[in-house]
Amino acid sequence: KTQSPESLLDIAARKVAEKWPFQRVEERFERIPEPVQRRIVYWSFPRSEREICMYSSFNTGAEDPAAGPGGAAA
């Protein structure tokens, strides 16, 4: 089975996604072509099951979901 090399678009999008959040990229550049946006978003998400589990169980620090800002219940 032969492997084809990664496209320049994928390499660049992966490097951008490793360094900056997508929101920051959108704010910085006025026009980003749709295919480039899609590849940056694709590479912005974790690849391994371990990383996905880690991000999906991320705790924001609020112990009580009903607690408002500063930890006081509403």
PDB file of C-alpha atoms in Angstrom:
ATOM      1  CA  LYS A   1       0.000   0.000   0.000  1.00  0.00           C
ATOM      2  CA  THR A   2       1.499   3.332  -1.005  1.00  0.00           C
ATOM      3  CA  GLN A   3       1.088   6.413   1.115  1.00  0.00           C
ATOM      4  CA  SER A   4       0.655   9.809  -0.439  1.00  0.00           C
ATOM      5  CA  PRO A   5       2.391  12.771   1.177  1.00  0.00           C
ATOM      6  CA  GLU A   6       0.386  15.262   3.226  1.00  0.00           C
ATOM      7  CA  SER A   7      -0.865  18.247   1.307  1.00  0.00           C
ATOM      8  CA  LEU A   8       0.651  21.646   1.988  1.00  0.00           C
ATOM      9  CA  LEU A   9      -2.825  22.802   3.095  1.00  0.00           C
ATOM     10  CA  ASP A  10      -2.999  20.057   5.749  1.00  0.00           C
ATOM     11  CA  ILE A  11       0.514  20.707   7.001  1.00  0.00           C
ATOM     12  CA  ALA A  12      -0.097  24.455   7.304  1.00  0.00           C
ATOM     13  CA  ALA A  13      -3.553  24.020   8.882  1.00  0.00           C
ATOM     14  CA  ARG A  14      -2.164  21.551  11.431  1.00  0.00           C
ATOM     15  CA  LYS A  15       0.630  23.951  12.405  1.00  0.00           C
ATOM     16  CA  VAL A  16      -1.825  26.852  12.780  1.00  0.00           C
ATOM     17  CA  ALA A  17      -4.181  24.700  14.885  1.00  0.00           C
ATOM     18  CA  GLU A  18      -1.281  23.668  17.148  1.00  0.00           C
ATOM     19  CA  LYS A  19      -0.371  27.292  17.884  1.00  0.00           C
ATOM     20  CA  TRP A  20      -3.587  29.348  17.915  1.00  0.00           C
ATOM     21  CA  PRO A  21      -7.273  28.861  18.789  1.00  0.00           C
ATOM     22  CA  PHE A  22      -9.521  29.146  15.733  1.00  0.00           C
ATOM     23  CA  GLN A  23     -11.318  32.183  17.175  1.00  0.00           C
ATOM     24  CA  ARG A  24      -8.021  34.065  17.263  1.00  0.00           C
ATOM     25  CA  VAL A  25      -7.297  33.138  13.639  1.00  0.00           C
ATOM     26  CA  GLU A  26     -10.736  34.445  12.605  1.00  0.00           C
ATOM     27  CA  GLU A  27     -10.186  37.714  14.464  1.00  0.00           C
ATOM     28  CA  ARG A  28      -6.712  38.266  13.018  1.00  0.00           C
ATOM     29  CA  PHE A  29      -7.402  37.645   9.335  1.00  0.00           C
ATOM     30  CA  GLU A  30     -10.199  39.272   7.340  1.00  0.00           C
ATOM     31  CA  ARG A  31     -10.620  36.609   4.665  1.00  0.00           C
ATOM     32  CA  ILE A  32      -9.886  32.945   5.174  1.00  0.00           C
ATOM     33  CA  PRO A  33     -10.929  30.671   2.288  1.00  0.00           C
ATOM     34  CA  GLU A  34     -13.521  28.064   3.253  1.00  0.00           C
ATOM     35  CA  PRO A  35     -11.283  25.017   2.566  1.00  0.00           C
ATOM     36  CA  VAL A  36      -8.569  26.504   4.783  1.00  0.00           C
ATOM     37  CA  GLN A  37     -11.079  27.183   7.576  1.00  0.00           C
ATOM     38  CA  ARG A  38     -12.333  23.599   7.409  1.00  0.00           C
ATOM     39  CA  ARG A  39      -8.842  22.111   7.678  1.00  0.00           C
ATOM     40  CA  ILE A  40      -7.851  24.373  10.590  1.00  0.00           C
ATOM     41  CA  VAL A  41     -11.033  23.394  12.441  1.00  0.00           C
ATOM     42  CA  TYR A  42     -10.397  19.711  11.655  1.00  0.00           C
ATOM     43  CA  TRP A  43      -6.881  19.858  13.107  1.00  0.00           C
ATOM     44  CA  SER A  44      -8.045  21.879  16.133  1.00  0.00           C
ATOM     45  CA  PHE A  45      -9.773  18.860  17.678  1.00  0.00           C
ATOM     46  CA  PRO A  46      -7.879  16.194  19.633  1.00  0.00           C
ATOM     47  CA  ARG A  47      -6.982  12.980  17.828  1.00  0.00           C
ATOM     48  CA  SER A  48      -6.486  10.348  20.531  1.00  0.00           C
ATOM     49  CA  GLU A  49      -9.216   8.806  22.661  1.00  0.00           C
ATOM     50  CA  ARG A  50      -7.275   9.806  25.788  1.00  0.00           C
ATOM     51  CA  GLU A  51      -7.223  13.498  24.775  1.00  0.00           C
ATOM     52  CA  ILE A  52     -10.911  13.420  23.846  1.00  0.00           C
ATOM     53  CA  CYS A  53     -11.787  11.996  27.272  1.00  0.00           C
ATOM     54  CA  MET A  54      -9.607  14.590  28.992  1.00  0.00           C
ATOM     55  CA  TYR A  55     -11.276  17.509  27.197  1.00  0.00           C
ATOM     56  CA  SER A  56     -14.797  16.118  27.513  1.00  0.00           C
ATOM     57  CA  SER A  57     -14.437  15.819  31.287  1.00  0.00           C
ATOM     58  CA  PHE A  58     -12.912  19.275  31.695  1.00  0.00           C
ATOM     59  CA  ASN A  59     -14.163  20.912  34.882  1.00  0.00           C
ATOM     60  CA  THR A  60     -14.579  24.694  34.843  1.00  0.00           C
ATOM     61  CA  GLY A  61     -14.112  24.888  38.605  1.00  0.00           C
ATOM     62  CA  ALA A  62     -17.748  25.462  39.538  1.00  0.00           C
ATOM     63  CA  GLU A  63     -18.689  22.835  42.115  1.00  0.00           C
ATOM     64  CA  ASP A  64     -22.420  23.533  42.000  1.00  0.00           C
ATOM     65  CA  PRO A  65     -23.975  23.951  38.515  1.00  0.00           C
ATOM     66  CA  ALA A  66     -26.665  26.180  40.072  1.00  0.00           C
ATOM     67  CA  ALA A  67     -24.023  28.471  41.563  1.00  0.00           C
ATOM     68  CA  GLY A  68     -23.747  31.864  39.965  1.00  0.00           C
ATOM     69  CA  PRO A  69     -20.637  34.006  39.493  1.00  0.00           C
ATOM     70  CA  GLY A  70     -18.366  33.945  42.530  1.00  0.00           C
ATOM     71  CA  GLY A  71     -19.844  30.646  43.712  1.00  0.00           C
ATOM     72  CA  ALA A  72     -23.012  32.145  45.222  1.00  0.00           C
ATOM     73  CA  ALA A  73     -26.196  30.264  44.462  1.00  0.00           C
ATOM     74  CA  ALA A  74     -28.760  32.274  42.521  1.00  0.00           C
TER      75      ALA A  74
END
